[in-house]
Short mmCIF file of C-alpha atoms (C1' of nucleotides) in Angstrom, two decimals:
data_model
loop_
_atom_site.label_atom_id
_atom_site.label_comp_id
_atom_site.label_asym_id
_atom_site.label_seq_id
_atom_site.Cartn_x
_atom_site.Cartn_y
_atom_site.Cartn_z
CA MET A 1 157.79 144.47 -13.56
CA ALA A 2 155.24 142.11 -13.88
CA TYR A 3 153.34 143.32 -17.09
CA ASN A 4 154.84 144.31 -20.73
CA PHE A 5 152.90 147.73 -20.90
CA ASP A 6 152.78 149.45 -23.90
CA ALA A 7 154.78 152.80 -24.06
CA ASN A 8 152.15 154.16 -26.52
CA LEU A 9 149.02 153.92 -24.01
CA PRO A 10 148.45 155.22 -20.83
CA ILE A 11 149.29 152.62 -18.50
CA TYR A 12 145.44 152.92 -17.08
CA VAL A 13 143.97 151.98 -19.82
CA GLN A 14 146.26 149.08 -20.87
CA ILE A 15 145.00 147.72 -17.22
CA SER A 16 141.53 149.11 -17.99
CA ASN A 17 141.50 146.86 -21.30
CA ASP A 18 143.62 143.63 -19.58
CA VAL A 19 141.04 143.78 -16.69
CA LYS A 20 138.22 143.68 -19.28
CA ARG A 21 139.61 141.34 -21.53
CA LYS A 22 140.13 138.73 -18.43
CA ILE A 23 136.33 139.62 -17.77
CA VAL A 24 135.69 139.02 -20.96
CA LYS A 25 137.14 136.06 -21.49
CA GLY A 26 135.65 134.47 -18.44
CA GLU A 27 138.64 134.83 -16.19
CA TYR A 28 136.61 136.81 -13.74
CA GLN A 29 133.31 135.73 -13.33
CA ILE A 30 130.63 137.64 -12.74
CA GLY A 31 130.49 138.14 -8.59
CA ASP A 32 134.22 137.77 -8.33
CA LYS A 33 136.01 139.69 -6.29
CA VAL A 34 138.71 141.67 -7.83
CA GLU A 35 142.04 141.75 -6.51
CA SER A 36 142.69 145.28 -3.94
CA VAL A 37 143.68 147.94 -5.99
CA ARG A 38 147.05 147.29 -3.56
CA ASP A 39 147.52 143.94 -4.94
CA LEU A 40 146.86 144.61 -8.50
CA ALA A 41 149.24 147.16 -8.07
CA LEU A 42 151.70 145.04 -7.41
CA SER A 43 150.81 142.04 -9.95
CA TYR A 44 150.98 144.95 -12.89
CA GLY A 45 154.32 147.01 -11.21
CA ALA A 46 152.29 149.75 -11.54
CA ASN A 47 151.41 152.58 -9.00
CA PRO A 48 148.34 152.03 -6.56
CA ASN A 49 147.01 155.47 -8.12
CA THR A 50 147.30 154.17 -11.95
CA VAL A 51 145.46 151.04 -10.94
CA GLN A 52 142.77 153.03 -8.78
CA ARG A 53 142.11 155.13 -12.29
CA ALA A 54 142.11 152.32 -13.92
CA LEU A 55 139.11 150.82 -12.01
CA SER A 56 137.22 153.80 -11.63
CA ASP A 57 137.42 153.49 -15.26
CA LEU A 58 135.78 150.07 -15.64
CA GLU A 59 133.24 151.22 -12.83
CA ARG A 60 132.06 154.05 -14.76
CA GLU A 61 131.88 151.98 -17.90
CA GLY A 62 129.53 149.18 -15.67
CA PHE A 63 132.16 146.55 -15.46
CA VAL A 64 132.81 146.11 -11.95
CA ARG A 65 131.16 147.81 -8.80
CA SER A 66 133.04 148.82 -5.46
CA GLU A 67 131.96 148.35 -2.34
CA ARG A 68 133.19 150.35 0.04
CA THR A 69 134.88 148.40 2.84
CA THR A 70 134.96 145.08 0.98
CA GLY A 71 136.30 145.62 -2.51
CA ARG A 72 135.76 145.26 -5.73
CA PHE A 73 133.18 142.95 -7.68
CA ILE A 74 132.30 141.88 -11.31
CA CYS A 75 129.23 143.58 -12.03
CA ASP A 76 126.09 141.21 -13.24
CA ASP A 77 125.62 142.47 -16.75
CA SER A 78 126.08 139.56 -19.25
CA ASN A 79 125.29 142.01 -21.91
CA LEU A 80 127.66 144.64 -21.39
CA ILE A 81 130.11 141.95 -21.32
CA GLU A 82 128.72 140.32 -24.40
CA SER A 83 128.69 143.31 -26.36
CA CYS A 84 131.97 144.07 -25.40
CA LYS A 85 133.56 140.73 -26.25
CA ASN A 86 131.84 141.51 -29.66
CA GLU A 87 133.33 144.92 -29.76
CA LEU A 88 137.12 143.31 -29.31
CA ALA A 89 136.57 140.53 -31.57
CA ILE A 90 134.95 142.84 -33.93
CA ASP A 91 137.91 145.10 -33.67
CA PHE A 92 140.52 142.14 -33.97
CA ALA A 93 138.86 141.10 -36.85
CA LYS A 94 139.19 145.02 -38.67
CA GLN A 95 143.24 144.95 -37.43
CA TYR A 96 143.70 141.83 -39.24
CA LEU A 97 141.53 142.79 -42.30
CA ASN A 98 143.50 145.77 -42.44
CA ASP A 99 146.66 144.16 -42.12
CA ILE A 100 146.51 141.76 -44.65
CA ASP A 101 145.43 144.12 -46.69
CA SER A 102 148.07 146.14 -46.24
CA ILE A 103 150.26 143.27 -48.08
CA GLY A 104 148.00 142.96 -50.83
CA VAL A 105 146.24 139.50 -49.14
CA SER A 106 142.89 138.66 -50.04
CA LYS A 107 140.16 138.33 -47.34
CA GLN A 108 139.87 134.42 -48.99
CA LYS A 109 143.44 134.01 -48.34
CA GLY A 110 143.40 135.29 -45.08
CA ILE A 111 140.86 133.16 -44.30
CA GLU A 112 142.80 129.99 -45.75
CA LEU A 113 145.83 131.17 -44.06
CA LEU A 114 144.09 130.52 -40.52
CA GLU A 115 142.93 127.27 -41.39
CA LYS A 116 146.49 126.77 -42.40
CA VAL A 117 148.21 128.23 -39.10
CA SER A 118 145.86 127.17 -36.54
CA ILE A 119 146.40 123.27 -37.86
CA GLU A 120 150.16 124.19 -37.35
CA ARG A 121 150.39 125.41 -34.06
CA GLY A 122 147.91 122.21 -33.70
CA THR A 123 145.94 123.80 -31.11
CA ILE A 124 142.56 122.91 -29.69
CA ASP A 125 141.30 124.50 -32.68
CA GLY A 126 142.89 122.51 -34.89
CA LYS A 127 139.43 119.90 -34.50
CA GLU A 128 136.93 122.19 -35.66
CA MET B 1 155.61 163.94 -38.12
CA ALA B 2 154.50 161.63 -41.60
CA TYR B 3 154.80 158.42 -39.48
CA ASN B 4 153.44 157.06 -36.26
CA PHE B 5 156.27 155.07 -35.07
CA ASP B 6 155.45 152.75 -32.30
CA ALA B 7 157.87 153.54 -29.23
CA ASN B 8 158.70 150.18 -28.24
CA LEU B 9 160.35 149.34 -31.58
CA PRO B 10 163.51 150.69 -33.10
CA ILE B 11 162.60 153.27 -35.63
CA TYR B 12 164.95 151.63 -38.29
CA VAL B 13 163.38 148.16 -37.92
CA GLN B 14 159.57 149.85 -38.29
CA ILE B 15 160.92 152.08 -41.61
CA SER B 16 162.45 148.28 -42.77
CA ASN B 17 159.21 146.60 -42.27
CA ASP B 18 157.39 149.79 -43.84
CA VAL B 19 159.33 149.35 -47.12
CA LYS B 20 159.21 145.57 -46.81
CA ARG B 21 155.16 146.06 -46.78
CA LYS B 22 155.56 148.29 -49.54
CA ILE B 23 157.44 145.51 -51.62
CA VAL B 24 155.43 142.80 -50.88
CA LYS B 25 152.16 144.77 -51.56
CA GLY B 26 153.98 146.08 -54.95
CA GLU B 27 153.76 149.69 -54.25
CA TYR B 28 157.51 149.10 -54.68
CA GLN B 29 157.92 146.86 -58.35
CA ILE B 30 160.62 144.99 -59.01
CA GLY B 31 163.18 147.30 -60.85
CA ASP B 32 161.65 150.62 -59.02
CA LYS B 33 164.15 153.39 -57.98
CA VAL B 34 164.34 153.94 -54.43
CA GLU B 35 163.58 157.83 -53.14
CA SER B 36 166.71 159.20 -51.82
CA VAL B 37 167.59 158.55 -48.56
CA ARG B 38 167.17 162.39 -47.82
CA ASP B 39 163.72 162.34 -49.26
CA LEU B 40 162.38 159.04 -47.21
CA ALA B 41 163.99 160.42 -44.14
CA LEU B 42 161.90 163.51 -44.89
CA SER B 43 158.75 161.79 -45.86
CA TYR B 44 159.01 159.24 -42.15
CA GLY B 45 159.96 162.16 -40.48
CA ALA B 46 163.24 160.42 -39.13
CA ASN B 47 167.02 161.19 -39.22
CA PRO B 48 168.77 160.05 -42.40
CA ASN B 49 171.28 158.15 -40.61
CA THR B 50 167.77 156.16 -39.52
CA VAL B 51 167.10 155.39 -42.70
CA GLN B 52 170.32 154.67 -44.02
CA ARG B 53 170.54 151.80 -41.32
CA ALA B 54 167.18 150.71 -42.33
CA LEU B 55 168.20 150.19 -46.17
CA SER B 56 171.64 148.60 -45.21
CA ASP B 57 169.12 145.95 -43.76
CA LEU B 58 167.45 145.76 -46.41
CA GLU B 59 169.91 145.31 -48.34
CA ARG B 60 171.54 142.60 -46.63
CA GLU B 61 168.43 141.06 -46.38
CA GLY B 62 168.21 141.28 -50.49
CA PHE B 63 165.00 143.07 -51.12
CA VAL B 64 167.18 146.07 -52.65
CA ARG B 65 170.32 146.93 -54.24
CA SER B 66 172.36 149.90 -54.05
CA GLU B 67 174.35 151.33 -57.13
CA ARG B 68 176.83 153.47 -56.05
CA THR B 69 175.79 156.01 -58.69
CA THR B 70 172.30 156.13 -59.11
CA GLY B 71 170.79 155.12 -55.94
CA ARG B 72 168.65 151.92 -54.84
CA PHE B 73 166.59 149.55 -56.71
CA ILE B 74 163.91 147.24 -55.60
CA CYS B 75 165.99 143.68 -56.51
CA ASP B 76 164.38 141.03 -59.13
CA ASP B 77 163.66 138.48 -56.73
CA SER B 78 160.20 137.17 -56.54
CA ASN B 79 160.86 134.59 -54.39
CA LEU B 80 162.35 136.18 -51.62
CA ILE B 81 159.41 138.45 -51.95
CA GLU B 82 156.86 135.68 -51.97
CA SER B 83 158.55 134.61 -49.10
CA CYS B 84 158.32 137.35 -47.25
CA LYS B 85 154.37 137.76 -48.01
CA ASN B 86 153.61 134.49 -46.40
CA GLU B 87 155.95 135.34 -43.67
CA LEU B 88 154.32 138.41 -43.14
CA ALA B 89 150.83 136.77 -43.69
CA ILE B 90 151.24 134.29 -41.37
CA ASP B 91 152.21 136.37 -38.47
CA PHE B 92 149.64 138.53 -38.88
CA ALA B 93 147.26 135.24 -38.82
CA LYS B 94 148.45 133.72 -35.80
CA GLN B 95 148.14 137.60 -34.26
CA TYR B 96 144.66 137.64 -35.06
CA LEU B 97 144.43 133.75 -33.58
CA ASN B 98 145.68 134.84 -30.83
CA ASP B 99 143.70 137.98 -29.86
CA ILE B 100 140.69 136.50 -30.45
CA ASP B 101 141.41 133.11 -28.33
CA SER B 102 142.91 135.72 -25.54
CA ILE B 103 138.78 136.91 -25.45
CA GLY B 104 137.57 133.11 -25.61
CA VAL B 105 136.59 133.76 -29.28
CA SER B 106 137.05 130.15 -31.59
CA LYS B 107 138.71 129.79 -34.80
CA GLN B 108 135.43 129.25 -36.16
CA LYS B 109 133.93 132.61 -35.12
CA GLY B 110 136.66 134.44 -35.95
CA ILE B 111 136.70 133.50 -39.70
CA GLU B 112 132.59 134.14 -39.65
CA LEU B 113 133.37 137.83 -37.97
CA LEU B 114 136.00 138.59 -40.87
CA GLU B 115 133.05 138.09 -43.75
CA LYS B 116 130.72 140.03 -41.56
CA VAL B 117 132.74 143.03 -41.38
CA SER B 118 133.97 142.80 -44.80
CA ILE B 119 130.87 143.18 -45.53
CA GLU B 120 130.02 146.38 -43.44
CA ARG B 121 132.86 147.76 -44.93
CA GLY B 122 131.59 147.34 -48.32
CA THR B 123 135.11 147.14 -49.58
CA ILE B 124 136.85 145.21 -52.59
CA ASP B 125 136.77 142.46 -50.62
CA GLY B 126 132.66 142.25 -50.92
CA LYS B 127 133.43 140.96 -54.57
CA GLU B 128 135.19 137.72 -53.55
CA MET C 1 125.72 156.93 13.26
CA ALA C 2 122.02 157.54 13.27
CA TYR C 3 122.10 161.42 11.81
CA ASN C 4 124.21 162.62 8.93
CA PHE C 5 126.31 165.47 10.41
CA ASP C 6 127.68 168.07 8.15
CA ALA C 7 131.46 168.08 9.06
CA ASN C 8 131.68 172.31 8.28
CA LEU C 9 129.54 172.87 11.52
CA PRO C 10 129.72 171.87 15.01
CA ILE C 11 127.62 169.22 15.68
CA TYR C 12 126.39 170.55 18.84
CA VAL C 13 124.84 173.36 16.56
CA GLN C 14 123.27 170.79 14.06
CA ILE C 15 121.39 168.59 16.86
CA SER C 16 120.31 171.76 18.20
CA ASN C 17 118.86 173.09 15.10
CA ASP C 18 117.23 169.89 14.24
CA VAL C 19 115.33 169.71 17.37
CA LYS C 20 114.31 172.89 16.80
CA ARG C 21 112.90 172.09 13.82
CA LYS C 22 111.04 169.49 15.40
CA ILE C 23 109.69 171.99 17.77
CA VAL C 24 108.93 173.91 15.00
CA LYS C 25 107.16 171.28 12.92
CA GLY C 26 105.22 169.97 15.47
CA GLU C 27 106.78 166.66 16.05
CA TYR C 28 107.66 167.99 19.40
CA GLN C 29 104.12 169.94 21.08
CA ILE C 30 104.37 172.39 23.71
CA GLY C 31 104.70 170.45 26.93
CA ASP C 32 106.26 167.40 25.62
CA LYS C 33 108.91 166.06 27.23
CA VAL C 34 112.28 165.78 25.55
CA GLU C 35 114.17 162.51 26.22
CA SER C 36 116.96 162.21 28.20
CA VAL C 37 120.58 163.65 27.20
CA ARG C 38 121.61 159.88 27.19
CA ASP C 39 118.54 158.31 24.88
CA LEU C 40 119.65 161.83 22.50
CA ALA C 41 122.98 160.49 22.53
CA LEU C 42 122.12 157.57 21.29
CA SER C 43 119.60 158.22 18.25
CA TYR C 44 121.77 160.89 17.09
CA GLY C 45 124.81 159.33 17.18
CA ALA C 46 126.91 161.66 19.28
CA ASN C 47 128.64 162.14 22.42
CA PRO C 48 126.25 163.22 25.39
CA ASN C 49 128.12 166.40 26.59
CA THR C 50 127.42 167.23 22.64
CA VAL C 51 123.75 167.08 23.07
CA GLN C 52 124.19 168.90 26.68
CA ARG C 53 125.41 171.52 25.17
CA ALA C 54 122.92 171.67 22.39
CA LEU C 55 119.80 171.16 24.87
CA SER C 56 121.50 174.17 26.78
CA ASP C 57 121.13 176.63 23.75
CA LEU C 58 118.08 175.69 23.35
CA GLU C 59 117.04 176.50 26.96
CA ARG C 60 118.88 179.89 26.78
CA GLU C 61 116.89 180.37 23.79
CA GLY C 62 113.80 179.83 25.61
CA PHE C 63 112.67 176.63 23.80
CA VAL C 64 112.77 174.19 26.63
CA ARG C 65 112.90 174.63 30.41
CA SER C 66 114.65 172.30 32.51
CA GLU C 67 113.10 171.11 35.67
CA ARG C 68 115.51 169.25 37.33
CA THR C 69 113.79 166.38 38.99
CA THR C 70 111.53 165.47 36.21
CA GLY C 71 113.44 166.12 32.72
CA ARG C 72 113.16 168.72 29.89
CA PHE C 73 110.21 170.12 28.49
CA ILE C 74 108.72 172.55 25.24
CA CYS C 75 108.55 175.70 26.91
CA ASP C 76 104.87 177.00 26.15
CA ASP C 77 106.21 180.18 23.76
CA SER C 78 104.15 179.85 20.90
CA ASN C 79 105.21 183.31 19.83
CA LEU C 80 109.21 182.01 19.86
CA ILE C 81 108.32 178.94 17.91
CA GLU C 82 106.36 181.06 15.35
CA SER C 83 109.02 183.50 14.66
CA CYS C 84 111.39 181.01 14.72
CA LYS C 85 109.36 178.88 11.97
CA ASN C 86 109.18 182.48 10.49
CA GLU C 87 113.20 182.96 10.51
CA LEU C 88 114.13 179.02 9.05
CA ALA C 89 111.42 179.57 6.30
CA ILE C 90 113.01 182.97 5.50
CA ASP C 91 116.37 181.54 5.30
CA PHE C 92 115.36 178.61 2.99
CA ALA C 93 113.56 181.05 0.71
CA LYS C 94 116.71 183.39 0.75
CA GLN C 95 118.74 180.16 0.14
CA TYR C 96 116.57 178.99 -2.85
CA LEU C 97 116.54 182.99 -4.73
CA ASN C 98 120.66 182.61 -4.32
CA ASP C 99 120.44 179.56 -5.70
CA ILE C 100 118.45 179.63 -8.75
CA ASP C 101 120.05 183.14 -9.44
CA SER C 102 123.46 181.45 -9.06
CA ILE C 103 122.58 179.85 -12.50
CA GLY C 104 121.11 182.57 -13.90
CA VAL C 105 116.96 181.60 -13.71
CA SER C 106 114.58 184.19 -12.84
CA LYS C 107 112.34 184.32 -9.68
CA GLN C 108 109.64 183.72 -11.56
CA LYS C 109 110.47 180.47 -13.40
CA GLY C 110 111.97 179.11 -10.14
CA ILE C 111 108.26 179.98 -8.30
CA GLU C 112 106.90 177.96 -11.60
CA LEU C 113 109.54 175.55 -11.24
CA LEU C 114 108.04 174.63 -7.35
CA GLU C 115 104.65 174.06 -9.04
CA LYS C 116 105.97 171.21 -11.50
CA VAL C 117 108.49 169.88 -8.99
CA SER C 118 105.81 169.48 -6.43
CA ILE C 119 103.15 168.15 -9.34
CA GLU C 120 105.72 165.75 -10.43
CA ARG C 121 106.40 164.41 -6.85
CA GLY C 122 102.58 163.98 -6.35
CA THR C 123 103.24 164.86 -2.67
CA ILE C 124 100.53 166.43 -0.31
CA ASP C 125 101.14 169.94 -1.75
CA GLY C 126 99.90 168.56 -5.08
CA LYS C 127 96.02 169.32 -3.59
CA GLU C 128 96.76 172.95 -2.79
CA MET D 1 142.51 179.11 -0.13
CA ALA D 2 140.76 181.02 -2.75
CA TYR D 3 136.84 178.99 -2.65
CA ASN D 4 135.07 177.66 0.17
CA PHE D 5 135.09 173.61 -0.31
CA ASP D 6 132.56 171.75 1.78
CA ALA D 7 134.01 169.20 3.52
CA ASN D 8 131.34 166.58 2.57
CA LEU D 9 132.23 166.12 -1.09
CA PRO D 10 135.47 165.32 -3.20
CA ILE D 11 136.75 168.66 -4.17
CA TYR D 12 137.33 167.86 -8.10
CA VAL D 13 133.29 167.42 -7.39
CA GLN D 14 132.87 170.85 -6.06
CA ILE D 15 134.88 172.33 -8.66
CA SER D 16 133.08 170.43 -11.33
CA ASN D 17 129.94 171.48 -10.38
CA ASP D 18 131.55 175.50 -9.91
CA VAL D 19 132.66 175.24 -13.47
CA LYS D 20 129.11 173.61 -14.83
CA ARG D 21 127.22 176.48 -12.67
CA LYS D 22 129.52 178.95 -14.69
CA ILE D 23 128.86 177.67 -17.66
CA VAL D 24 125.06 177.39 -17.38
CA LYS D 25 125.05 180.60 -15.85
CA GLY D 26 126.62 182.05 -18.81
CA GLU D 27 129.65 182.97 -17.05
CA TYR D 28 131.82 181.15 -19.64
CA GLN D 29 130.21 181.65 -23.07
CA ILE D 30 130.51 178.74 -25.50
CA GLY D 31 133.86 178.60 -27.38
CA ASP D 32 135.55 180.14 -24.67
CA LYS D 33 138.83 179.36 -23.30
CA VAL D 34 138.84 177.88 -19.44
CA GLU D 35 142.03 178.94 -17.52
CA SER D 36 144.55 176.27 -17.77
CA VAL D 37 145.14 173.69 -14.86
CA ARG D 38 147.39 175.45 -13.22
CA ASP D 39 146.02 178.90 -12.62
CA LEU D 40 142.48 177.36 -11.85
CA ALA D 41 144.41 175.20 -9.17
CA LEU D 42 145.81 178.84 -7.92
CA SER D 43 142.62 180.61 -7.95
CA TYR D 44 140.81 177.64 -6.19
CA GLY D 45 143.59 176.57 -3.77
CA ALA D 46 143.27 173.58 -4.94
CA ASN D 47 146.13 170.71 -6.81
CA PRO D 48 146.76 170.77 -10.08
CA ASN D 49 145.88 166.93 -9.81
CA THR D 50 142.59 167.85 -8.52
CA VAL D 51 141.60 170.36 -10.90
CA GLN D 52 142.34 168.32 -14.08
CA ARG D 53 140.59 165.45 -12.55
CA ALA D 54 137.46 167.69 -12.64
CA LEU D 55 138.24 168.91 -16.17
CA SER D 56 138.51 165.16 -17.16
CA ASP D 57 135.09 164.76 -15.67
CA LEU D 58 133.59 167.60 -17.15
CA GLU D 59 135.14 166.42 -20.66
CA ARG D 60 133.65 163.30 -20.17
CA GLU D 61 130.21 165.00 -20.02
CA GLY D 62 130.87 166.94 -22.67
CA PHE D 63 131.07 170.27 -21.15
CA VAL D 64 134.30 171.20 -22.49
CA ARG D 65 136.87 169.94 -24.92
CA SER D 66 140.99 169.71 -24.52
CA GLU D 67 142.74 170.93 -26.89
CA ARG D 68 146.34 169.22 -26.01
CA THR D 69 148.66 172.25 -26.59
CA THR D 70 146.19 175.47 -26.49
CA GLY D 71 143.82 174.88 -23.55
CA ARG D 72 140.32 173.81 -23.08
CA PHE D 73 137.24 174.99 -24.48
CA ILE D 74 133.73 175.50 -23.47
CA CYS D 75 131.73 172.80 -25.99
CA ASP D 76 128.71 174.30 -28.40
CA ASP D 77 126.18 172.37 -26.95
CA SER D 78 123.59 174.21 -26.66
CA ASN D 79 121.13 171.48 -25.54
CA LEU D 80 123.25 169.88 -23.22
CA ILE D 81 123.69 173.17 -21.30
CA GLU D 82 120.22 174.05 -21.22
CA SER D 83 119.28 170.65 -19.63
CA CYS D 84 121.98 171.20 -17.20
CA LYS D 85 120.68 174.09 -16.12
CA ASN D 86 116.77 172.55 -16.19
CA GLU D 87 118.67 169.66 -13.61
CA LEU D 88 120.46 171.91 -11.40
CA ALA D 89 116.80 174.38 -11.39
CA ILE D 90 114.88 171.14 -10.62
CA ASP D 91 117.21 169.76 -7.82
CA PHE D 92 117.25 173.55 -6.14
CA ALA D 93 113.31 173.78 -6.13
CA LYS D 94 112.83 169.80 -5.01
CA GLN D 95 115.73 171.08 -2.16
CA TYR D 96 113.67 174.29 -1.51
CA LEU D 97 110.19 172.24 -1.17
CA ASN D 98 111.69 169.66 1.53
CA ASP D 99 113.25 172.19 3.40
CA ILE D 100 109.86 173.80 3.99
CA ASP D 101 108.38 170.53 4.41
CA SER D 102 110.64 169.37 7.06
CA ILE D 103 109.20 172.87 8.81
CA GLY D 104 105.67 172.18 8.20
CA VAL D 105 105.33 175.03 6.00
CA SER D 106 103.24 174.87 2.60
CA LYS D 107 103.89 175.14 -0.91
CA GLN D 108 102.24 178.00 -1.09
CA LYS D 109 103.32 179.77 1.77
CA GLY D 110 106.79 178.95 0.59
CA ILE D 111 105.92 181.05 -2.61
CA GLU D 112 104.27 183.77 -0.61
CA LEU D 113 107.69 183.92 0.97
CA LEU D 114 109.94 184.01 -2.18
CA GLU D 115 107.74 187.24 -3.32
CA LYS D 116 108.35 189.06 0.24
CA VAL D 117 112.34 187.93 0.39
CA SER D 118 112.72 189.16 -3.18
CA ILE D 119 111.19 192.21 -2.33
CA GLU D 120 112.86 192.69 0.68
CA ARG D 121 116.37 192.18 -0.80
CA GLY D 122 115.40 195.05 -2.68
CA THR D 123 116.95 193.11 -5.81
CA ILE D 124 116.34 193.62 -9.62
CA ASP D 125 113.66 190.58 -9.12
CA GLY D 126 111.57 193.03 -7.16
CA LYS D 127 110.52 194.57 -10.20
CA GLU D 128 109.03 190.73 -11.17
"C1'" DG E 1 142.01 145.58 5.42
"C1'" DT E 2 139.06 148.04 2.00
"C1'" DG E 3 138.34 152.17 -1.53
"C1'" DG E 4 138.74 157.13 -1.76
"C1'" DT E 5 141.18 161.61 -2.08
"C1'" DC E 6 144.16 164.46 -1.98
"C1'" DT E 7 149.25 166.68 -2.68
"C1'" DA E 8 153.43 167.57 -4.31
"C1'" DG E 9 156.47 166.80 -7.86
"C1'" DA E 10 158.47 164.72 -11.99
"C1'" DC E 11 158.10 164.40 -17.11
"C1'" DC E 12 156.50 163.76 -21.46
"C1'" DA E 13 155.20 165.62 -25.79
"C1'" DC E 14 153.86 169.33 -28.64
"C1'" DT E 15 153.61 174.04 -30.91
"C1'" DG F 1 153.26 177.72 -22.16
"C1'" DT F 2 149.77 173.69 -22.41
"C1'" DG F 3 146.93 169.30 -21.53
"C1'" DG F 4 147.90 164.27 -19.90
"C1'" DT F 5 150.18 160.89 -17.21
"C1'" DC F 6 152.37 159.30 -13.52
"C1'" DT F 7 154.56 158.26 -8.76
"C1'" DA F 8 154.80 158.42 -3.94
"C1'" DG F 9 153.34 159.30 0.02
"C1'" DA F 10 149.35 160.55 3.28
"C1'" DC F 11 145.26 161.01 4.92
"C1'" DC F 12 140.04 159.85 5.35
"C1'" DA F 13 135.90 156.77 6.52
"C1'" DC F 14 134.47 151.87 7.12
"C1'" DC F 15 134.02 146.94 9.44
#
DNA sequence: GTGGTCTAGACCACT
DNA sequence: GTGGTCTAGACCACC
């Protein structure tokens, strides 16, 4: 299995989210052709029907459009993509605030931690 | 079921983590008596054996000590608690950095989001 | 395919009906020469044999007559055409009454809807 | 097979439409329990998965809500139901106008036909 | 080859 | 018993 699915969420939701994430991050650019249902099924280690359902959901939400005989493509809707990105980022931020709050760490301390951790990681972010 | 367990982690680990979180946050104070295995099992909706294992782990790690006849108590080891708190906080911070990185959001933007979200929530943090 | 056939009805019936409709509407005038079987087959995207059968039926019903060497022509039988038109119109009317009845809309409301919709469409009917 | 499906439309769409029609007509009242997926599958002569899909769509559209262990129920959203009814009625009206237009019958004549046909049918509508 | 649909049959959680 | 999910395998239309 090429993808580590969380047992608590339906696989089709996780696939849908993963593709959304790739779109939002720019791994899929507008107009890009999405891999075929069968190929995605192979690489996710899921059933084609499950992938199909994930992509149908994305289509309904406006992230991809399908052309019957040629494949699926990323929609040209940068507003949608941007708002999705914001939404995800806000969700992550809320999650972080909840997490540190659950152990009695203040938001201020949480921010300092981000600086400290990012330096330790020596990532690109360290330059900021 | 009184607790929403994640299907991917052993339940005893999740219980152990939850108790640790409560200690770190101060919901359990040093010297406090921990509820009986039987009561904890009820409130977690888990098997007493599972709770027993979680508490044994906590004991081995030095968070609680058991006194044969009177019950279990939170250890007086503020260093351990403090370092545990830091460790958890760092884990959360890393998680957050990974999350926002996965959608192409910078650390700087991530910090701004924390401010924005915490204001919207109108929580205690708002005073900071 | 130049014609969107309904999978539930034999194609030859659908072709026959379409020609009948054209006669009734006046797209084919009395005495007009009907296109050759070969041409009709092309434009309908059907097999010439299928078209042949449709035309034979129309001939049997008296809508067209075939002259061995010159082709097929629309018959001069305005009574037949008129009664066919009425029959079709009545079928449509019954269909409409059934449709609105199936969702609990009264005939009266159905008539008002026709006025409303035809105005919205801004079609020729608007003048009436 | 207890339901005559049109080969041109996906079965799940037809089932969804049929249930919608029943809601709109009042055969299903607000709060009514919908038959179970398995029962509906039997009565429609379709696969439970197909019925499931139809109902999921209806749920997404807000017509029904599902309670995990007890069944599905018609939502209390009379606005939605009313607007759906109007939409369907308008579709039927447009269809009728198109139909009669395709044989050169005017809207006015079409309305007269409705009166005539409804009297011939001797239905309740005849009193209007 | 592509997406789309359908069936059959299975398992799960919940009550 | 309920809804929900997943897999496996099939067929179709389109190009």
